[in-house]
Each structure stands twice: as C-alpha cells, then as structure tokens.
Coordinates of N, CA and C and ligand atoms in Angstrom, one line a residue:
M1 N 46.0 -25.8 0.5 CA 46.2 -26.7 1.7 C 45.2 -26.4 2.7
T2 N 44.4 -27.4 3.1 CA 43.4 -27.2 4.2 C 43.9 -27.5 5.5
V3 N 43.8 -26.6 6.4 CA 44.3 -26.7 7.8 C 43.2 -26.6 8.8
A4 N 43.1 -27.4 9.8 CA 42.1 -27.3 10.9 C 42.8 -27.2 12.2
I5 N 42.2 -26.4 13.1 CA 42.7 -26.4 14.5 C 41.8 -27.3 15.3
Y6 N 42.4 -28.2 16.0 CA 41.7 -29.2 16.9 C 42.0 -28.7 18.4
P7 N 41.1 -28.0 18.9 CA 41.3 -27.4 20.3 C 40.8 -28.3 21.4
G8 N 41.3 -28.1 22.6 CA 40.8 -28.9 23.7 C 41.6 -28.7 24.9
S9 N 41.1 -29.4 26.0 CA 41.9 -29.3 27.3 C 43.0 -30.4 27.3
F10 N 42.7 -31.6 26.7 CA 43.6 -32.7 26.6 C 44.3 -33.0 27.9
D11 N 43.5 -33.0 29.0 CA 44.1 -33.3 30.3 C 43.6 -34.6 30.9
P12 N 44.1 -35.7 30.4 CA 45.1 -35.9 29.4 C 44.5 -36.3 28.1
M13 N 45.4 -36.4 27.1 CA 45.0 -37.0 25.8 C 44.6 -38.4 25.9
T14 N 43.5 -38.8 25.3 CA 43.0 -40.2 25.3 C 43.1 -40.8 23.9
H15 N 42.8 -42.1 23.9 CA 42.7 -42.8 22.6 C 41.6 -42.2 21.7
G16 N 40.6 -41.6 22.4 CA 39.5 -41.0 21.7 C 40.0 -39.8 20.9
H17 N 40.8 -38.9 21.6 CA 41.4 -37.8 20.9 C 42.3 -38.3 19.7
L18 N 43.0 -39.3 20.0 CA 43.9 -39.8 18.9 C 43.1 -40.3 17.7
S19 N 41.9 -40.9 18.0 CA 41.1 -41.4 16.8 C 40.6 -40.2 16.0
I20 N 40.3 -39.1 16.7 CA 39.8 -37.9 16.0 C 41.0 -37.3 15.2
I21 N 42.2 -37.3 15.7 CA 43.3 -36.8 15.0 C 43.6 -37.6 13.7
R22 N 43.5 -38.9 13.9 CA 43.7 -39.8 12.7 C 42.7 -39.5 11.7
S23 N 41.4 -39.4 12.1 CA 40.4 -39.2 11.1 C 40.6 -37.8 10.5
G24 N 41.0 -36.8 11.3 CA 41.1 -35.4 10.9 C 42.2 -35.4 9.8
L25 N 43.2 -36.2 9.9 CA 44.3 -36.1 8.9 C 43.9 -36.8 7.6
V26 N 42.8 -37.5 7.6 CA 42.2 -38.0 6.3 C 41.5 -36.8 5.6
V27 N 40.9 -36.0 6.4 CA 40.1 -34.9 5.8 C 40.9 -33.6 5.5
F28 N 41.9 -33.3 6.4 CA 42.7 -32.1 6.3 C 44.1 -32.4 6.0
D29 N 44.8 -31.4 5.3 CA 46.2 -31.6 5.0 C 47.1 -31.5 6.3
K30 N 46.6 -30.6 7.2 CA 47.4 -30.4 8.4 C 46.5 -30.1 9.5
L31 N 46.9 -30.5 10.7 CA 46.1 -30.2 11.9 C 47.0 -29.5 12.9
I32 N 46.4 -28.5 13.6 CA 47.1 -27.9 14.7 C 46.3 -28.3 16.0
V33 N 46.9 -29.1 16.8 CA 46.3 -29.5 18.0 C 46.6 -28.4 19.0
A34 N 45.6 -27.8 19.6 CA 45.8 -26.6 20.4 C 45.3 -26.8 21.8
V35 N 46.2 -26.8 22.8 CA 45.8 -27.0 24.2 C 45.4 -25.7 24.8
L36 N 44.2 -25.6 25.4 CA 43.8 -24.4 26.1 C 44.5 -24.2 27.4
R37 N 45.1 -23.0 27.6 CA 45.6 -22.5 28.9 C 44.4 -22.0 29.6
N38 N 44.0 -22.7 30.6 CA 42.8 -22.3 31.4 C 43.1 -22.2 32.9
P39 N 43.5 -21.0 33.4 CA 43.9 -20.9 34.8 C 42.7 -21.2 35.7
R40 N 41.5 -21.2 35.2 CA 40.3 -21.4 36.1 C 40.0 -22.9 36.3
K41 N 40.6 -23.7 35.5 CA 40.3 -25.1 35.6 C 41.5 -25.9 36.3
E42 N 41.2 -26.6 37.3 CA 42.3 -27.3 38.0 C 42.6 -28.5 37.1
A43 N 43.9 -28.7 36.8 CA 44.3 -29.7 35.9 C 45.2 -30.7 36.5
L44 N 45.2 -31.9 36.0 CA 46.2 -33.0 36.5 C 47.5 -32.7 35.9
F45 N 47.6 -32.3 34.7 CA 48.9 -32.0 34.0 C 49.0 -30.6 33.6
T46 N 50.2 -30.0 33.7 CA 50.4 -28.7 33.2 C 50.3 -28.6 31.7
V47 N 50.1 -27.4 31.1 CA 49.9 -27.3 29.7 C 51.2 -27.8 29.0
E48 N 52.3 -27.5 29.6 CA 53.6 -28.0 29.0 C 53.7 -29.5 28.9
E49 N 53.2 -30.1 30.0 CA 53.2 -31.6 30.1 C 52.3 -32.2 29.0
R50 N 51.1 -31.5 28.9 CA 50.1 -32.0 27.9 C 50.7 -31.9 26.5
V51 N 51.3 -30.7 26.2 CA 51.8 -30.5 24.9 C 52.9 -31.6 24.6
E52 N 53.8 -31.8 25.6 CA 54.8 -32.8 25.4 C 54.3 -34.2 25.2
M53 N 53.3 -34.6 25.9 CA 52.7 -35.9 25.8 C 52.1 -36.1 24.4
I54 N 51.4 -35.0 23.9 CA 50.7 -35.1 22.6 C 51.8 -35.2 21.5
R55 N 52.9 -34.4 21.7 CA 54.0 -34.4 20.7 C 54.6 -35.8 20.6
E56 N 54.8 -36.4 21.8 CA 55.4 -37.7 21.8 C 54.6 -38.7 21.0
E57 N 53.3 -38.6 21.3 CA 52.4 -39.6 20.7 C 52.2 -39.4 19.2
L58 N 52.4 -38.2 18.8 CA 52.1 -37.9 17.4 C 53.3 -37.8 16.5
A59 N 54.5 -38.1 17.1 CA 55.7 -38.1 16.3 C 55.6 -39.1 15.1
G60 N 55.7 -38.5 13.9 CA 55.6 -39.4 12.7 C 54.2 -39.6 12.3
A61 N 53.2 -38.9 12.9 CA 51.8 -39.2 12.6 C 51.3 -38.4 11.4
G62 N 52.1 -37.6 10.8 CA 51.6 -36.8 9.6 C 51.9 -35.3 10.0
D63 N 51.2 -34.5 9.2 CA 51.4 -33.0 9.4 C 50.6 -32.5 10.6
V64 N 51.2 -32.6 11.8 CA 50.5 -32.1 13.0 C 51.4 -31.2 13.7
E65 N 50.8 -30.0 14.1 CA 51.6 -29.1 14.9 C 50.9 -29.1 16.3
V66 N 51.7 -29.1 17.4 CA 51.0 -29.1 18.7 C 51.4 -27.7 19.4
D67 N 50.4 -27.0 19.9 CA 50.6 -25.7 20.3 C 49.7 -25.5 21.6
S68 N 49.8 -24.3 22.2 CA 48.8 -24.0 23.2 C 48.3 -22.6 23.0
F69 N 47.1 -22.3 23.6 CA 46.6 -20.9 23.3 C 45.8 -20.5 24.6
D70 N 45.7 -19.2 24.7 CA 44.7 -18.7 25.7 C 43.8 -17.7 25.1
G71 N 42.8 -17.3 25.8 CA 41.8 -16.4 25.3 C 40.8 -17.1 24.3
L72 N 40.3 -16.3 23.4 CA 39.2 -16.8 22.6 C 39.8 -17.7 21.5
L73 N 39.1 -18.8 21.2 CA 39.5 -19.7 20.2 C 39.5 -19.0 18.8
V74 N 38.5 -18.3 18.6 CA 38.4 -17.6 17.2 C 39.5 -16.6 17.0
E75 N 40.0 -16.0 18.1 CA 41.1 -15.1 18.0 C 42.4 -15.9 17.6
Y76 N 42.5 -17.0 18.3 CA 43.7 -17.9 18.0 C 43.6 -18.3 16.5
C77 N 42.4 -18.7 16.0 CA 42.3 -19.1 14.6 C 42.7 -17.9 13.7
R78 N 42.3 -16.7 14.1 CA 42.7 -15.5 13.3 C 44.2 -15.4 13.2
R79 N 44.8 -15.5 14.4 CA 46.3 -15.4 14.5 C 47.0 -16.4 13.6
K80 N 46.4 -17.6 13.6 CA 47.0 -18.7 12.9 C 46.6 -18.7 11.4
N81 N 45.7 -17.8 11.1 CA 45.1 -17.7 9.7 C 44.5 -19.1 9.3
V82 N 43.7 -19.6 10.2 CA 43.0 -20.9 10.0 C 41.5 -20.6 10.1
R83 N 40.7 -21.2 9.3 CA 39.2 -21.0 9.3 C 38.4 -22.2 9.7
V84 N 39.0 -23.3 10.0 CA 38.3 -24.5 10.4 C 38.7 -25.0 11.8
V85 N 37.7 -25.2 12.6 CA 37.9 -25.8 13.9 C 37.4 -27.2 13.8
L86 N 38.2 -28.2 14.3 CA 37.7 -29.6 14.3 C 37.4 -30.0 15.7
R87 N 36.2 -30.6 15.9 CA 35.8 -31.1 17.2 C 35.4 -32.6 17.0
G88 N 35.6 -33.4 18.0 CA 35.1 -34.8 18.0 C 33.7 -34.9 18.6
L89 N 32.9 -35.7 18.1 CA 31.6 -36.0 18.7 C 31.6 -37.5 19.2
R90 N 31.1 -37.7 20.4 CA 30.9 -39.0 20.9 C 29.4 -39.3 20.9
A91 N 28.9 -39.5 22.1 CA 27.5 -39.8 22.2 C 26.7 -38.5 22.1
V92 N 25.4 -38.7 22.1 CA 24.4 -37.6 21.9 C 24.7 -36.5 23.0
A93 N 25.2 -37.0 24.2 CA 25.4 -36.1 25.3 C 26.4 -34.9 24.9
D94 N 27.3 -35.2 24.0 CA 28.2 -34.1 23.6 C 27.5 -33.0 22.7
F95 N 26.4 -33.4 22.1 CA 25.9 -32.6 21.0 C 25.5 -31.2 21.5
E96 N 24.8 -31.1 22.6 CA 24.3 -29.7 23.0 C 25.4 -28.8 23.3
Y97 N 26.4 -29.3 24.1 CA 27.6 -28.5 24.4 C 28.3 -28.0 23.2
E98 N 28.5 -29.0 22.2 CA 29.2 -28.6 21.0 C 28.5 -27.7 20.1
L99 N 27.1 -27.8 20.1 CA 26.3 -26.9 19.3 C 26.4 -25.5 19.9
Q100 N 26.4 -25.4 21.2 CA 26.5 -24.1 21.9 C 27.8 -23.4 21.5
M101 N 28.9 -24.2 21.6 CA 30.2 -23.7 21.3 C 30.4 -23.2 19.9
A102 N 29.9 -24.1 19.0 CA 30.0 -23.8 17.6 C 29.2 -22.5 17.2
N103 N 28.1 -22.4 17.8 CA 27.3 -21.2 17.6 C 27.9 -19.9 18.2
M104 N 28.4 -20.1 19.4 CA 29.1 -18.9 20.0 C 30.3 -18.5 19.1
N105 N 31.1 -19.5 18.7 CA 32.2 -19.2 17.8 C 31.8 -18.5 16.5
R106 N 30.7 -19.0 16.0 CA 30.2 -18.4 14.7 C 29.8 -16.9 15.0
H107 N 29.1 -16.8 16.2 CA 28.7 -15.4 16.5 C 29.9 -14.5 16.7
L108 N 31.0 -15.0 17.2 CA 32.2 -14.2 17.4 C 33.0 -13.9 16.2
N109 N 32.9 -14.9 15.3 CA 33.6 -14.7 14.0 C 33.0 -15.6 12.9
T110 N 32.3 -14.9 12.0 CA 31.5 -15.7 11.0 C 32.4 -16.4 10.0
E111 N 33.7 -16.1 10.1 CA 34.5 -16.7 9.1 C 35.1 -18.1 9.5
V112 N 34.8 -18.4 10.8 CA 35.4 -19.7 11.3 C 34.3 -20.7 11.3
E113 N 34.5 -21.9 10.7 CA 33.5 -23.0 10.6 C 34.0 -24.1 11.5
T114 N 33.0 -24.7 12.2 CA 33.3 -25.9 13.0 C 32.9 -27.2 12.2
V115 N 33.8 -28.1 12.2 CA 33.6 -29.4 11.6 C 33.7 -30.5 12.6
F116 N 32.7 -31.4 12.6 CA 32.7 -32.5 13.6 C 33.0 -33.8 13.0
L117 N 33.8 -34.6 13.6 CA 34.1 -36.0 13.2 C 33.7 -36.9 14.4
M118 N 33.2 -38.1 14.0 CA 32.8 -39.0 15.0 C 34.0 -39.8 15.6
A119 N 34.0 -39.9 16.9 CA 35.1 -40.7 17.5 C 34.9 -42.2 17.1
N120 N 35.9 -42.9 17.0 CA 35.9 -44.4 16.8 C 35.0 -45.0 17.9
D121 N 34.0 -45.9 17.5 CA 33.0 -46.3 18.5 C 33.7 -47.1 19.7
A122 N 34.9 -47.6 19.5 CA 35.6 -48.2 20.7 C 35.9 -47.2 21.8
Y123 N 35.9 -46.0 21.4 CA 36.3 -45.0 22.5 C 35.1 -44.0 22.7
F124 N 33.9 -44.4 22.4 CA 32.7 -43.5 22.5 C 32.5 -43.1 24.0
Y125 N 32.9 -43.9 24.9 CA 32.6 -43.6 26.3 C 33.8 -43.0 27.0
V126 N 34.9 -42.8 26.3 CA 36.2 -42.4 26.9 C 36.2 -40.8 27.0
S127 N 36.3 -40.3 28.2 CA 36.6 -38.9 28.3 C 37.7 -38.7 29.3
S128 N 38.4 -37.5 29.1 CA 39.6 -37.2 30.0 C 39.1 -37.2 31.5
N129 N 37.9 -36.6 31.7 CA 37.5 -36.5 33.1 C 37.2 -37.8 33.7
L130 N 36.6 -38.8 33.0 CA 36.3 -40.1 33.5 C 37.6 -40.9 33.7
V131 N 38.5 -40.7 32.8 CA 39.8 -41.4 32.9 C 40.5 -41.0 34.2
K132 N 40.5 -39.7 34.4 CA 41.1 -39.1 35.6 C 40.4 -39.6 36.9
E133 N 39.1 -39.6 36.8 CA 38.4 -40.0 38.0 C 38.7 -41.5 38.4
A134 N 38.6 -42.3 37.3 CA 38.8 -43.7 37.5 C 40.3 -44.0 38.1
A135 N 41.2 -43.3 37.4 CA 42.6 -43.5 37.8 C 42.9 -43.0 39.3
R136 N 42.2 -41.9 39.6 CA 42.4 -41.3 41.0 C 41.9 -42.3 42.0
L137 N 40.9 -43.1 41.6 CA 40.3 -44.1 42.6 C 40.9 -45.4 42.4
G138 N 42.0 -45.5 41.7 CA 42.8 -46.8 41.6 C 42.4 -47.6 40.5
G139 N 41.6 -47.1 39.6 CA 41.1 -47.9 38.4 C 42.3 -48.0 37.4
D140 N 42.2 -49.1 36.6 CA 43.3 -49.3 35.6 C 42.7 -48.8 34.2
V141 N 43.3 -47.7 33.8 CA 42.8 -47.0 32.5 C 43.8 -47.1 31.4
H142 N 44.8 -48.0 31.6 CA 46.0 -47.9 30.6 C 45.5 -48.2 29.2
R143 N 44.4 -48.9 29.0 CA 44.0 -49.2 27.6 C 43.3 -48.1 27.0
L144 N 43.0 -47.1 27.8 CA 42.2 -46.0 27.2 C 43.0 -44.8 26.8
V145 N 44.3 -44.8 27.2 CA 45.2 -43.7 26.9 C 46.5 -44.2 26.3
P146 N 47.2 -43.4 25.6 CA 48.5 -43.8 25.0 C 49.5 -44.2 26.2
P147 N 50.5 -45.1 25.8 CA 51.4 -45.6 26.9 C 52.1 -44.5 27.7
G148 N 52.5 -43.4 27.0 CA 53.2 -42.3 27.7 C 52.3 -41.6 28.7
V149 N 51.1 -41.5 28.3 CA 50.1 -40.9 29.2 C 49.9 -41.8 30.4
A150 N 49.7 -43.1 30.2 CA 49.5 -44.0 31.2 C 50.6 -44.0 32.2
R151 N 51.8 -44.0 31.7 CA 53.0 -43.9 32.6 C 53.0 -42.7 33.5
R152 N 52.7 -41.6 32.9 CA 52.7 -40.3 33.7 C 51.6 -40.3 34.7
M153 N 50.5 -40.9 34.3 CA 49.3 -41.0 35.3 C 49.7 -41.8 36.5
T154 N 50.4 -42.9 36.2 CA 50.9 -43.8 37.3 C 51.8 -43.0 38.2
E155 N 52.8 -42.3 37.6 CA 53.7 -41.5 38.4 C 53.0 -40.5 39.3
R156 N 52.0 -39.9 38.7 CA 51.3 -38.8 39.5 C 50.3 -39.4 40.5
L157 N 49.6 -40.4 40.1 CA 48.4 -40.9 40.9 C 48.7 -42.2 41.6
G158 N 49.8 -42.8 41.3 CA 50.1 -44.2 41.9 C 49.6 -45.2 40.9
P159 N 50.1 -46.5 41.1 CA 49.7 -47.6 40.2 C 48.2 -48.0 40.4
P160 N 47.6 -48.5 39.3 CA 46.2 -49.0 39.5 C 46.1 -50.1 40.5
R161 N 44.9 -50.2 41.1 CA 44.7 -51.2 42.1 C 43.7 -52.3 41.6
T162 N 43.3 -52.1 40.4 CA 42.3 -53.1 39.8 C 43.0 -53.7 38.6
G163 N 42.7 -54.9 38.3 CA 43.2 -55.5 37.0 C 42.2 -55.2 35.9
A164 N 42.8 -55.0 34.7 CA 41.8 -54.7 33.6 C 42.1 -55.7 32.5
Ligands
PNS1 O1 38.4 -30.4 25.7 P1 37.4 -29.4 26.0 O2 37.6 -28.9 27.4 O3 36.0 -29.8 25.8 O4 37.7 -28.1 25.0 C1 36.9 -26.9 25.1 C2 37.6 -25.8 24.3 C3 39.0 -25.6 24.7 C4 37.5 -26.1 22.9 C5 36.8 -24.5 24.6 O5 36.6 -24.3 26.0 C6 37.4 -23.2 24.1 O6 37.5 -23.1 22.9 N1 37.8 -22.3 25.0 C7 38.5 -21.1 24.6 C8 37.7 -19.9 25.0 C9 36.6 -19.5 24.0 O7 36.9 -19.3 22.8 N2 35.3 -19.5 24.4 C10 34.2 -19.1 23.6 C11 33.7 -20.3 22.8 S1 32.7 -21.3 23.7

C-alpha cells in the first residue's frame, strides 16, 4: 500500500488543494493531509478549524486521513512511517520554493521522496494567501474554495461586496 503525506498550511483549503488531493488519490492508495502548526505565522483559521474544514470536505473522498503536525516534516514522516511527500505545483513561480524545500527535506532525510502533481489548470492562480487577501478586501471568492470554507470566511470577514 503506497501512502503519501500531503503537508501544508491550508489556511484555508482551496479548490486547488482539492484538485491535488483528487489527483493524489489516483496515484496513491492513501493520503495523509497534514496541517502544519506554525505559531510564527498569523493565520485566519486555527489549526483545529482547518482540520475540521478539510475533514468535512473530504468525507467520502477515499482513503484520506486529516492530521496536524509541528516540527520537521521529515520527522513527522518518520513517525507516520511514510516515505513520500506530495506537493502540488501551479505556475513556474512555485518551482523554486518547492525545489528548495524538497532538497532540504532530502538533506534532512534521504529516505523521504517528494512527488509533485500539477494543479488543475482552472485553479492555477488560486492560492490561500490571495484568496484571503481578496476576501479581506470584500472580494467574492466563493467559487475558489469549498462551500464550507466560503461560509466560514464570510462569518469571519463579512460578506463579499463584489458580485462574481
Ligand atoms: O502550504 P505551505 O505553507 O506552502 O506548506 C509549507 C510546508 C508546511 C509544507 C512547509 O513549511 C513545511 O514542511 N514545514 C515544516 C517544517 C520543516 O520541515 N521545514 C524544513 C523543510 S523546508
């Protein structure tokens, strides 16, 4: 059974993340979606809220576990006894950051491999940071995130002031 860990901030989960999870389930038997606990990064949603939103969205989606972790990703992989990290690639802009991370992880643990899947091109430009920025400024982002996420964003940031 091939298992991969799909790590990230997921603040919040977008349709781009979902497209990677769907593709990941074609390649792997099981995915562990792992939300990073990062006290240094100011987040819109708590880790618990993010985990809950992801679980809601993935109910019935196949063999997916949703978890959180802190510290080094490769240490988390070791604890879970998993040797593959899954990351999504969007435009070229992602490449350098992803290359650095994959190389650092390989340096830290040569037994962990990183596998990249391409995001669905409909969501190539979608990132959690841009979704948050647009929503904070009153933009309507409901088509870029799952319905449960859109609802919680409206609760937290107020309703959108633009029509989409
Ligand atoms: O969604 P993101 O913010 O691009 O995800 C980044 C993440 C969580 C994959 C990365 O920051 C991470 O793995 N952090 C854990 C700390 C770590 O292992 N750092 C060394 C490798 S760069």
